[in-house]
């Protein structure tokens, strides 16, 4: 009986795996361990699996649960650097090159500076490839509102990235001046 | 897009193409351990999940309603007297009036006599009282309670409820002792007064209480309005209950209504002098004789006192006493009764009051008299004038001015910011002007004597 439930659960989860883990990685970046979040959400989903009405929308359920957990979960205060290192190590073990890793870390770090809903909409749309209608359903909003959030999120993200880029150029120029 | 968000697009592209942090096998291992794991704390029954905005609103509304009902219960006097006496001090003087047959007030001392006289004077509103020039300060004798606020008193018959045991007077206690005991109930500004039934009145005894009086007032107003016997719920109502008929505001009601109102007023009883008097502030049920009122009352009672705006006489330049105002006031009152009736009431009482300086009153007196004489409403300044300024418009001595005439009055009214309101009028006599509200037998506003005498 237990095996059957586990199998059913894993069967339903299989299609959601990539998107769900990526989502957890993005929203938990620098705040909590993604593994903790994934485990928490999956445990909860496992116990409530029979109660989930729309099992065809299991990914939506997992994403909503992860979102709620990331906000309300009583998190252990961990060293931020430790979390970042864990994340980097996991990706490195997946043969992700250093440049891509830096890009991902820059993106996730910048995303944390965005307003929560804009950040969420951008992750779902840009990284996970959800349609606006799907995001609207997950967030309990309308397509129009999601479109606005994504648009504003992009603008803000661009601005933040440019600022960081300019700061980087300034630092490198100064370093060059000092070294020369 | 790429042109616009070059860096961001590159970063998103990398993020999309990066494999997830954990592979599926890792998740499978995780899930395999779930079967023996306890549910997460959030999945347990947690009572805090019931705390949300909706439940909070429901709870706060329920609490507010409960508090309101409790406060309503307390204010309706359903508590024992011991608790009532511990209530916070209120700014009004409170009298508890009840009818007690066991006490013979005629044998009381000066204090008791004073109390009875004072009560009768305060309870019985009479225009004579105003013209007789008797003020409450002129009454000699020991005062039981200082009348801090001379405008309002609270009369309720809850003496029967609070001290009902005293109705059964033990033989070894004299009337005097009992009276003293009653007076000793004074607590701050609250004390009880007992009035005796007028002997020789052929009336049925009354045994109502606060709640019944309140209910009676409410029911009567409701039915009188429904039967169009009064125009406003603020109207003054006098109901005579001689027994064979019912007279409401001076008019005998027809047989159909008689049966209805007989039933409604059943608890008030009948009698030659039996009446129910209601106004927006109070209700009195009892016998109204020339000597005063004997019965039960509930509500706030307006004390009619000698007003400086109602002078009775004045000395002329040679020191002779002239009674011009007595005559003028009588004429003005007669005109008001004829035009407005004793029982008029056209809406809610005004919230603001007229407050004019002497110069304004003088100007109004001169100009308005000139206008009414010019418009032909009166022939000379000898006649009193009542200019009603209510929301239906301006009327001069009961007549509506023509549009050509109206502008003059409107100019004066607007000039001195006299806003239209129920009971509001400008009353002129040769030597006086009163501008304000004349409701419930009292005047609130500005008044002045004018000219030489």
Coordinates of C-alpha atoms in Angstrom, one line a residue:
Chain A
X1 CA 0.0 0.0 0.0
X2 CA 2.8 2.3 1.0
X3 CA 4.8 1.3 -2.0
X4 CA 1.9 2.1 -4.2
X5 CA 1.5 5.5 -2.8
X6 CA 5.2 6.2 -3.2
X7 CA 5.1 5.0 -6.7
X8 CA 2.1 7.1 -7.5
X9 CA 3.7 10.1 -6.0
X10 CA 6.9 9.7 -7.9
X11 CA 5.1 9.1 -11.1
X12 CA 3.2 12.3 -10.6
X13 CA 6.3 14.1 -9.5
X14 CA 8.5 13.0 -12.4
X15 CA 7.3 15.5 -14.9
X16 CA 7.5 18.3 -12.4
X17 CA 11.0 17.6 -11.2
X18 CA 13.1 20.0 -13.2
X19 CA 10.9 23.0 -13.0
X20 CA 10.2 22.4 -9.3
X21 CA 13.8 22.1 -8.3
X22 CA 14.8 25.1 -10.4
X23 CA 12.0 27.1 -8.8
X24 CA 13.1 26.1 -5.3
X25 CA 16.7 27.0 -6.1
X26 CA 15.8 30.4 -7.4
X27 CA 13.5 31.4 -4.6
X28 CA 15.6 30.1 -1.8
X29 CA 18.9 31.5 -3.1
X30 CA 20.8 33.0 -0.2
X31 CA 18.0 32.5 2.2
X32 CA 17.7 28.9 2.9
X33 CA 18.9 25.6 1.6
X34 CA 17.1 24.6 -1.5
X35 CA 17.2 21.0 -0.4
X36 CA 15.5 21.8 2.8
X37 CA 12.7 23.6 0.9
X38 CA 12.3 20.8 -1.6
X39 CA 12.2 18.2 1.2
X40 CA 9.7 20.1 3.2
X41 CA 7.4 20.7 0.3
X42 CA 7.6 17.1 -0.9
X43 CA 7.0 15.7 2.5
X44 CA 3.9 17.8 2.9
X45 CA 2.8 16.9 -0.6
X46 CA 3.4 13.3 0.0
X47 CA 1.2 13.2 3.2
X48 CA -1.5 15.2 1.4
X49 CA -1.2 13.4 -1.9
X50 CA -4.7 11.8 -1.7
X51 CA -6.2 15.1 -0.8
X52 CA -4.9 17.0 -3.8
X53 CA -7.9 17.4 -6.1
X54 CA -6.2 18.4 -9.3
X55 CA -3.3 15.9 -9.6
X56 CA -2.8 16.9 -13.2
X57 CA -1.7 20.3 -11.9
X58 CA 0.7 18.8 -9.4
X59 CA 3.4 21.2 -10.4
X60 CA 1.2 24.2 -9.7
X61 CA 0.5 22.7 -6.3
X62 CA 4.2 22.2 -5.6
X63 CA 5.1 25.7 -6.7
X64 CA 2.4 27.3 -4.5
X65 CA 3.5 25.1 -1.6
X66 CA 7.2 26.0 -2.1
X67 CA 6.3 29.7 -2.3
X68 CA 4.3 29.6 0.9
X69 CA 6.9 27.6 2.7
X70 CA 9.6 30.0 1.6
X71 CA 7.7 32.8 3.2
X72 CA 6.3 31.2 6.3
X73 CA 8.6 28.4 7.1
X74 CA 10.6 28.9 10.3
X75 CA 14.0 28.9 8.8
X76 CA 17.2 28.0 10.6
X77 CA 19.6 30.9 10.5
X78 CA 22.5 29.6 8.5
X79 CA 25.6 31.2 7.3
X80 CA 24.7 32.7 3.9
X81 CA 28.1 31.8 2.5
X82 CA 27.5 28.2 3.5
X83 CA 24.3 28.2 1.5
X84 CA 25.9 29.8 -1.5
X85 CA 28.7 27.3 -1.4
X86 CA 26.3 24.4 -1.2
X87 CA 24.4 25.7 -4.2
X88 CA 27.6 26.2 -6.1
X89 CA 28.9 22.7 -5.2
X90 CA 25.7 21.0 -6.4
X91 CA 25.7 22.8 -9.7
X92 CA 29.4 22.1 -10.2
X93 CA 28.8 18.4 -9.6
X94 CA 26.3 18.6 -12.5
X95 CA 29.2 19.8 -14.7
X96 CA 28.0 23.4 -14.9
X97 CA 31.0 25.5 -15.9
X98 CA 32.2 28.4 -13.8
X99 CA 31.0 31.1 -16.1
X100 CA 27.5 29.8 -16.2
X101 CA 27.6 29.3 -12.4
X102 CA 28.5 32.9 -11.9
X103 CA 25.8 34.0 -14.3
X104 CA 23.2 31.9 -12.4
X105 CA 24.4 33.2 -9.1
X106 CA 24.3 36.8 -10.3
X107 CA 20.8 36.3 -11.6
X108 CA 19.5 34.7 -8.5
X109 CA 21.2 37.3 -6.3
X110 CA 19.7 40.1 -8.4
X111 CA 16.3 38.5 -8.4
X112 CA 16.3 38.6 -4.6
X113 CA 16.3 42.4 -4.8
X114 CA 13.1 42.4 -6.8
X115 CA 9.6 42.7 -5.2
X116 CA 8.4 39.3 -4.3
X117 CA 5.6 39.0 -6.8
X118 CA 7.7 40.4 -9.7
X119 CA 10.5 38.0 -8.8
X120 CA 8.1 35.1 -8.7
X121 CA 6.5 35.9 -12.0
X122 CA 9.9 36.4 -13.7
X123 CA 11.2 33.0 -12.4
X124 CA 8.1 31.2 -13.6
X125 CA 8.0 32.9 -17.0
X126 CA 11.6 33.3 -17.9
X127 CA 13.3 30.3 -16.2
X128 CA 10.5 27.7 -16.0
X129 CA 8.7 28.7 -19.2
X130 CA 5.2 28.9 -17.9
X131 CA 2.6 30.8 -19.9
X132 CA 1.1 34.0 -18.4
X133 CA -2.3 32.2 -18.0
X134 CA -0.6 29.5 -16.0
X135 CA 1.2 31.9 -13.8
X136 CA -2.0 33.8 -13.3
X137 CA -3.6 30.6 -12.1
X138 CA -0.8 29.8 -9.7
X139 CA -0.7 33.2 -8.2
X140 CA -4.5 33.6 -8.3
X141 CA -4.3 36.7 -10.4
X142 CA -5.1 37.7 -14.0
X143 CA -3.0 37.5 -17.1
X144 CA -3.0 41.3 -17.5
X145 CA -1.6 41.7 -14.0
X146 CA 1.1 39.0 -14.6
X147 CA 2.1 40.7 -17.8
X148 CA 2.5 44.0 -15.9
X149 CA 4.5 42.3 -13.2
X150 CA 6.8 40.6 -15.7
X151 CA 7.3 43.8 -17.6
X152 CA 8.1 45.8 -14.5
X153 CA 10.3 43.0 -13.2
X154 CA 12.3 42.9 -16.4
X155 CA 12.9 46.7 -16.3
X156 CA 14.0 46.6 -12.7
X157 CA 16.2 43.6 -13.2
X158 CA 17.9 45.3 -16.2
X159 CA 18.4 48.4 -14.1
X160 CA 19.9 46.5 -11.2
X161 CA 22.2 44.4 -13.5
X162 CA 23.4 47.6 -15.3
X163 CA 24.2 49.2 -11.9
X164 CA 26.2 46.1 -10.9
X165 CA 27.9 46.0 -14.2
X166 CA 28.9 49.7 -13.9
X167 CA 30.2 49.1 -10.4
X168 CA 32.2 46.1 -11.7
X169 CA 33.7 48.3 -14.4
X170 CA 34.6 51.0 -11.9
X171 CA 36.3 48.5 -9.6
X172 CA 38.2 46.9 -12.4
X173 CA 39.4 50.3 -13.7
X174 CA 40.5 51.2 -10.2
X175 CA 42.3 48.0 -9.8
X176 CA 44.0 48.4 -13.1
X177 CA 45.1 51.9 -12.1
X178 CA 46.4 50.7 -8.8
X179 CA 48.2 47.8 -10.3
X180 CA 49.7 49.8 -13.1
Chain B
X1 CA 14.1 41.7 -26.3
X2 CA 17.6 40.6 -26.6
X3 CA 18.7 44.0 -27.7
X4 CA 16.9 45.6 -24.8
X5 CA 17.8 43.2 -22.0
X6 CA 21.0 41.7 -23.3
X7 CA 22.6 40.8 -20.0
X8 CA 19.3 39.6 -18.4
X9 CA 18.5 37.5 -21.4
X10 CA 21.9 35.8 -21.3
X11 CA 21.4 35.1 -17.6
X12 CA 18.0 33.7 -18.1
X13 CA 19.2 31.6 -20.9
X14 CA 21.9 30.1 -18.7
X15 CA 19.4 29.5 -15.9
X16 CA 17.0 27.7 -18.3
X17 CA 19.7 25.5 -19.6
X18 CA 21.3 24.6 -16.3
X19 CA 20.3 21.2 -14.9
X20 CA 18.4 21.1 -11.6
X21 CA 20.4 21.0 -8.4
X22 CA 19.2 17.6 -7.5
X23 CA 18.6 14.7 -9.8
X24 CA 15.5 12.5 -9.7
X25 CA 17.3 9.7 -7.9
X26 CA 18.0 12.0 -5.0
X27 CA 14.3 12.9 -4.8
X28 CA 13.3 9.2 -5.0
X29 CA 15.5 8.5 -2.0
X30 CA 13.9 11.3 -0.2
X31 CA 10.4 10.1 -1.0
X32 CA 11.3 6.6 0.1
X33 CA 12.0 7.9 3.6
X34 CA 8.7 9.9 3.7
X35 CA 6.5 6.8 4.5
X36 CA 7.9 6.6 8.0
X37 CA 8.3 10.3 8.6
X38 CA 5.9 12.2 10.7
X39 CA 3.9 15.0 9.0
X40 CA 5.5 18.5 9.0
X41 CA 4.3 20.8 11.8
X42 CA 2.2 22.8 9.3
X43 CA 0.2 19.7 8.4
X44 CA -0.8 19.0 12.0
X45 CA -3.9 20.4 13.5
X46 CA -2.9 23.9 14.4
X47 CA -5.4 26.2 16.1
X48 CA -3.6 29.3 14.7
X49 CA -4.9 28.4 11.2
X50 CA -8.3 29.7 12.4
X51 CA -6.9 33.1 13.0
X52 CA -7.4 35.0 9.8
X53 CA -9.0 38.3 8.6
X54 CA -12.5 36.8 8.1
X55 CA -12.6 35.1 11.5
X56 CA -11.1 38.1 13.2
X57 CA -13.8 40.3 11.7
X58 CA -16.5 38.0 12.8
X59 CA -15.1 37.8 16.3
X60 CA -14.7 41.6 16.7
X61 CA -18.2 42.2 15.4
X62 CA -19.6 39.7 17.8
X63 CA -17.7 41.2 20.7
X64 CA -18.9 44.7 19.8
X65 CA -22.5 43.5 19.6
X66 CA -22.2 41.8 23.0
X67 CA -20.6 44.9 24.6
X68 CA -23.4 47.1 23.1
X69 CA -26.1 44.8 24.3
X70 CA -24.6 44.6 27.8
X71 CA -24.3 48.4 28.0
X72 CA -27.9 48.8 26.7
X73 CA -29.0 46.4 29.4
X74 CA -27.2 48.4 32.1
X75 CA -28.5 51.8 30.9
X76 CA -32.1 50.6 30.9
X77 CA -32.0 50.3 34.6
X78 CA -32.3 46.6 35.0
X79 CA -29.7 46.6 37.7
X80 CA -30.3 46.7 41.4
X81 CA -30.1 50.1 42.9
X82 CA -26.9 49.3 44.7
X83 CA -25.2 48.9 41.3
X84 CA -26.9 52.0 39.9
X85 CA -25.7 54.1 42.7
X86 CA -22.1 53.1 41.9
X87 CA -22.5 54.3 38.3
X88 CA -20.2 57.2 37.3
X89 CA -21.5 60.6 38.1
X90 CA -23.5 62.1 35.2
X91 CA -24.0 65.7 34.5
X92 CA -27.8 65.6 34.9
X93 CA -29.8 65.7 38.0
X94 CA -31.7 62.5 38.4
X95 CA -34.9 62.1 40.2
X96 CA -36.6 58.9 40.8
X97 CA -40.3 59.5 41.0
X98 CA -42.7 56.8 42.1
X99 CA -46.2 56.5 43.4
X100 CA -46.5 55.1 46.9
X101 CA -49.8 54.9 48.6
X102 CA -48.4 54.2 52.0
X103 CA -46.9 57.6 52.5
X104 CA -48.9 60.6 53.4
X105 CA -47.0 63.6 52.3
X106 CA -49.3 66.1 54.0
X107 CA -47.7 65.3 57.3
X108 CA -44.2 65.9 56.3
X109 CA -42.0 68.6 57.4
X110 CA -40.8 71.7 55.6
X111 CA -38.3 69.7 53.6
X112 CA -41.0 67.3 52.4
X113 CA -43.4 70.1 51.6
X114 CA -40.6 71.8 49.7
X115 CA -39.8 68.7 47.8
X116 CA -43.4 68.2 46.8
X117 CA -43.8 71.8 45.7
X118 CA -40.6 71.7 43.8
X119 CA -41.5 68.5 42.1
X120 CA -44.9 69.8 41.1
X121 CA -43.4 72.9 39.7
X122 CA -40.7 71.1 37.8
X123 CA -42.9 68.4 36.4
X124 CA -45.9 70.5 35.4
X125 CA -44.9 72.6 32.4
X126 CA -46.9 75.7 32.5
X127 CA -46.6 78.9 30.6
X128 CA -48.2 80.6 33.6
X129 CA -45.1 79.6 35.5
X130 CA -43.0 81.7 33.2
X131 CA -45.1 84.7 33.5
X132 CA -45.4 84.5 37.2
X133 CA -41.7 85.2 37.5
X134 CA -41.0 82.5 39.9
X135 CA -37.5 81.2 39.6
X136 CA -36.1 78.2 41.2
X137 CA -33.5 80.2 43.1
X138 CA -36.2 82.1 44.9
X139 CA -37.6 79.0 46.7
X140 CA -36.5 79.0 50.3
X141 CA -35.8 75.9 52.3
X142 CA -33.2 73.2 52.5
X143 CA -32.3 71.8 49.2
X144 CA -32.0 68.1 48.9
X145 CA -29.7 68.1 45.9
X146 CA -28.1 71.0 44.1
X147 CA -29.6 71.6 40.6
X148 CA -26.4 72.0 38.7
X149 CA -28.1 71.7 35.4
X150 CA -31.4 73.5 35.4
X151 CA -32.4 72.3 32.0
X152 CA -32.8 68.6 32.4
X153 CA -33.9 66.2 34.9
X154 CA -34.4 62.5 34.7
X155 CA -37.6 61.2 36.1
X156 CA -38.1 57.5 36.4
X157 CA -40.4 55.3 38.4
X158 CA -37.8 52.8 39.2
X159 CA -38.3 53.5 42.9
X160 CA -40.8 50.7 42.8
X161 CA -38.2 48.4 41.5
X162 CA -35.4 49.4 43.6
X163 CA -37.1 49.9 46.9
X164 CA -40.2 47.8 46.5
X165 CA -39.7 46.4 49.9
X166 CA -40.4 49.8 51.3
X167 CA -43.9 49.8 50.0
X168 CA -44.7 47.3 52.7
X169 CA -44.0 49.6 55.5
X170 CA -43.5 48.0 58.9
X171 CA -45.8 49.3 61.6
X172 CA -43.0 50.5 63.9
X173 CA -41.6 52.9 61.2
X174 CA -43.2 56.2 61.0
X175 CA -43.9 58.1 57.7
X176 CA -41.3 60.6 58.7
X177 CA -38.7 57.9 59.2
X178 CA -39.5 56.4 55.9
X179 CA -39.2 59.7 54.2
X180 CA -35.9 60.3 55.8
X181 CA -34.8 57.0 54.6
X182 CA -35.8 57.8 51.1
X183 CA -34.0 61.1 51.2
X184 CA -30.9 59.3 52.5
X185 CA -30.7 57.4 49.2
X186 CA -29.1 60.4 47.8
X187 CA -25.9 59.4 46.2
X188 CA -24.0 62.1 44.4
X189 CA -26.6 63.5 42.1
X190 CA -29.1 60.8 42.3
X191 CA -31.9 60.6 44.8
X192 CA -35.5 59.5 45.1
X193 CA -38.6 61.5 45.5
X194 CA -41.9 60.0 46.4
X195 CA -45.2 61.6 45.3
X196 CA -48.5 60.6 46.7
X197 CA -51.7 60.0 44.8
X198 CA -54.1 62.8 44.8
X199 CA -56.9 61.9 47.1
X200 CA -60.3 62.0 45.8
X201 CA -59.4 61.3 42.2
X202 CA -61.6 58.8 40.5
X203 CA -58.7 57.2 38.6
X204 CA -57.4 53.7 38.3
X205 CA -54.0 53.2 40.0
X206 CA -51.0 53.1 37.8
X207 CA -48.4 50.4 38.1
X208 CA -46.1 50.8 35.2
X209 CA -42.3 50.6 35.2
X210 CA -39.5 52.1 33.2
X211 CA -39.6 49.5 30.5
X212 CA -43.3 49.6 30.1
X213 CA -43.3 53.4 29.9
X214 CA -40.6 53.3 27.3
X215 CA -42.4 50.7 25.3
X216 CA -45.6 52.6 25.6
X217 CA -44.0 55.8 24.3
X218 CA -42.5 53.9 21.4
X219 CA -45.7 52.1 20.4
X220 CA -47.8 55.2 20.7
X221 CA -45.5 57.2 18.5
X222 CA -45.4 54.4 16.0
X223 CA -49.1 54.0 15.8
X224 CA -49.9 57.7 15.9
X225 CA -47.6 58.2 13.0
X226 CA -49.1 55.3 11.1
X227 CA -52.7 56.6 11.7
X228 CA -51.5 60.1 10.7
X229 CA -52.6 61.6 14.0
X230 CA -49.3 63.3 14.2
X231 CA -47.0 64.5 11.5
X232 CA -43.7 64.0 13.1
X233 CA -42.2 61.6 15.6
X234 CA -41.0 64.7 17.5
X235 CA -44.5 66.0 17.9
X236 CA -45.9 66.7 21.4
X237 CA -48.8 64.3 22.1
X238 CA -51.4 64.7 24.8
X239 CA -53.8 61.8 25.2
X240 CA -56.8 62.2 27.5
X241 CA -58.2 59.0 28.9
X242 CA -61.5 59.8 30.6
X243 CA -62.6 56.2 29.8
X244 CA -65.6 56.5 27.5
X245 CA -63.5 58.2 24.8
X246 CA -59.9 59.0 23.9
X247 CA -58.9 62.5 22.9
X248 CA -55.6 62.8 21.1
X249 CA -54.2 66.3 20.9
X250 CA -57.6 67.8 21.5
X251 CA -59.4 65.7 18.9
X252 CA -61.7 62.8 19.8
X253 CA -60.7 59.8 17.8
X254 CA -63.2 57.7 15.9
X255 CA -64.6 54.4 17.0
X256 CA -62.3 52.2 15.0
X257 CA -59.2 53.9 16.4
X258 CA -60.8 54.1 19.8
X259 CA -60.7 50.3 20.2
X260 CA -57.1 50.2 19.0
X261 CA -55.9 53.0 21.3
X262 CA -57.9 51.7 24.2
X263 CA -56.0 48.5 24.0
X264 CA -52.7 50.3 23.5
X265 CA -53.3 52.5 26.6
X266 CA -54.9 49.9 28.7
X267 CA -52.1 49.8 31.2
X268 CA -52.3 53.6 31.7
X269 CA -55.8 53.2 33.1
X270 CA -58.6 55.7 32.9
X271 CA -59.9 58.6 34.9
X272 CA -61.2 62.1 34.8
X273 CA -57.7 63.6 34.9
X274 CA -55.8 60.7 33.5
X275 CA -53.6 61.6 30.6
X276 CA -50.6 60.4 28.7
X277 CA -48.2 63.2 27.7
X278 CA -45.4 62.4 25.4
X279 CA -42.8 64.5 23.8
X280 CA -39.5 63.5 22.2
X281 CA -37.7 63.6 25.6
X282 CA -40.1 61.9 27.9
X283 CA -43.4 60.3 28.7
X284 CA -45.7 60.9 31.6
X285 CA -48.7 58.8 32.6
X286 CA -51.0 59.9 35.4
X287 CA -53.4 62.5 36.6
X288 CA -52.9 66.0 35.6
X289 CA -54.8 68.3 37.9
X290 CA -54.6 71.9 38.7
X291 CA -52.5 71.1 41.7
X292 CA -50.0 69.2 39.7
X293 CA -49.1 65.8 38.3
X294 CA -49.4 62.5 40.0
X295 CA -48.2 59.5 38.2
X296 CA -45.2 58.0 36.6
X297 CA -42.8 59.4 34.2
X298 CA -39.8 58.3 32.2
X299 CA -37.2 60.2 30.3
X300 CA -35.6 63.6 30.4
X301 CA -37.6 66.4 31.7
X302 CA -37.1 70.0 30.8
X303 CA -37.5 72.3 33.7
X304 CA -39.2 75.5 32.8
X305 CA -37.5 78.2 34.8
X306 CA -37.8 82.0 34.8
X307 CA -35.8 83.1 31.9
X308 CA -34.1 86.5 31.7
X309 CA -35.5 86.6 28.2
X310 CA -39.0 86.5 29.5
X311 CA -39.2 89.7 31.6
X312 CA -42.4 90.3 33.5
X313 CA -42.1 93.9 34.4
X314 CA -39.7 96.7 34.1
X315 CA -39.3 100.1 35.6
X316 CA -39.6 103.1 33.4
X317 CA -37.4 106.2 33.6
X318 CA -39.4 107.6 36.5
X319 CA -39.2 104.3 38.5
X320 CA -42.8 103.3 37.7
X321 CA -43.3 99.5 37.3
X322 CA -44.7 98.7 33.9
X323 CA -46.1 95.3 33.0
X324 CA -45.7 95.7 29.2
X325 CA -44.0 92.4 28.8
X326 CA -46.7 90.4 30.6
X327 CA -49.3 91.7 28.1
X328 CA -47.0 91.2 25.1
X329 CA -46.1 87.7 26.1
X330 CA -49.7 86.8 26.6
X331 CA -50.6 88.1 23.2
X332 CA -47.6 86.4 21.6
X333 CA -48.4 83.1 23.2
X334 CA -52.0 83.4 22.1
X335 CA -50.9 84.1 18.5
X336 CA -48.5 81.1 18.7
X337 CA -51.2 78.8 19.9
X338 CA -53.6 80.0 17.2
X339 CA -51.0 79.7 14.4
X340 CA -49.0 76.7 15.4
X341 CA -51.1 74.9 17.9
X342 CA -49.8 73.5 21.0
X343 CA -48.8 70.2 19.4
X344 CA -46.9 71.1 16.3
X345 CA -43.7 69.6 15.3
X346 CA -42.2 69.6 11.9
X347 CA -39.2 67.4 12.0
X348 CA -36.1 66.7 14.0
X349 CA -35.1 69.4 16.5
X350 CA -32.2 71.6 15.3
X351 CA -28.7 70.8 16.3
X352 CA -27.5 74.4 16.1
X353 CA -28.8 77.3 18.0
X354 CA -29.4 80.9 17.1
X355 CA -26.9 83.2 18.8
X356 CA -27.2 86.9 17.9
X357 CA -25.9 90.0 19.5
X358 CA -28.1 92.9 20.6
X359 CA -27.3 95.0 17.6
X360 CA -28.4 92.2 15.3
X361 CA -31.6 91.7 17.3
X362 CA -32.3 95.5 17.2
X363 CA -31.7 95.6 13.5
X364 CA -34.0 92.5 12.9
X365 CA -36.7 94.0 15.1
X366 CA -36.7 97.3 13.3
X367 CA -36.4 96.0 9.7
X368 CA -38.8 93.1 10.1
X369 CA -41.5 95.2 11.7
X370 CA -41.1 97.7 8.9
X371 CA -41.3 94.8 6.4
X372 CA -44.4 93.2 7.8
X373 CA -46.2 96.5 8.1
X374 CA -45.2 97.4 4.6
X375 CA -46.4 94.0 3.3
X376 CA -49.7 94.4 5.1
X377 CA -49.4 91.5 7.5
X378 CA -50.2 93.8 10.4
X379 CA -51.3 97.4 10.7
X380 CA -49.0 98.6 13.3
X381 CA -46.3 97.7 15.7
X382 CA -48.9 97.1 18.4
X383 CA -49.5 93.6 17.0
X384 CA -47.2 90.6 17.6
X385 CA -45.6 88.9 14.7
X386 CA -44.4 85.3 14.3
X387 CA -42.1 84.6 11.4
X388 CA -41.6 80.9 11.0
X389 CA -38.3 79.9 9.5
X390 CA -38.6 76.2 9.0
X391 CA -37.5 74.0 6.1
X392 CA -40.9 74.4 4.3
X393 CA -40.2 78.1 3.9
X394 CA -40.9 81.4 5.5
X395 CA -44.3 82.2 6.9
X396 CA -45.4 85.5 8.4
X397 CA -48.2 85.1 10.9
X398 CA -49.2 81.9 9.3
X399 CA -49.2 83.3 5.8
X400 CA -46.8 82.6 3.0
X401 CA -45.4 85.8 1.5
X402 CA -45.5 86.4 -2.2
X403 CA -42.3 86.0 -4.1
X404 CA -41.9 89.7 -4.3
X405 CA -42.3 90.0 -0.5
X406 CA -40.2 87.0 0.3
X407 CA -36.9 88.4 -0.8
X408 CA -37.0 91.0 2.0
X409 CA -37.4 88.4 4.7
X410 CA -34.9 86.1 3.1
X411 CA -32.3 88.9 3.0
X412 CA -32.7 89.5 6.7
X413 CA -32.6 85.8 7.6
X414 CA -29.6 85.2 5.5
X415 CA -27.9 88.3 6.8
X416 CA -27.9 87.0 10.3
X417 CA -27.4 83.3 9.4
X418 CA -30.7 82.1 10.8
X419 CA -30.8 78.6 9.3
X420 CA -34.2 77.0 8.7
X421 CA -35.1 74.4 11.3
X422 CA -38.1 72.8 12.9
X423 CA -39.6 75.0 15.7
X424 CA -37.5 77.9 14.6
X425 CA -39.1 81.3 14.4
X426 CA -38.6 85.0 14.9
X427 CA -41.2 86.4 17.3
X428 CA -41.7 90.1 17.6
X429 CA -43.7 92.2 20.0
X430 CA -43.5 96.0 20.4
X431 CA -40.8 95.8 23.0
X432 CA -39.3 92.4 22.4
X433 CA -37.7 90.1 19.9
X434 CA -37.0 86.4 20.3
X435 CA -35.1 84.5 17.6
X436 CA -34.7 80.8 18.1
X437 CA -36.3 77.5 18.6
X438 CA -39.6 77.1 20.4
X439 CA -40.0 73.4 20.9
X440 CA -41.3 71.3 23.7
X441 CA -42.5 74.3 25.6
X442 CA -39.1 75.9 25.9
X443 CA -37.2 78.6 24.1
X444 CA -33.6 78.3 23.0
X445 CA -32.0 81.2 21.1
X446 CA -31.5 84.9 21.4
X447 CA -33.9 87.4 22.8
X448 CA -33.8 91.0 23.8
X449 CA -36.0 93.9 25.0
X450 CA -36.1 96.8 22.6
X451 CA -36.7 100.5 23.0
X452 CA -37.8 102.8 25.9
X453 CA -40.7 102.1 28.1

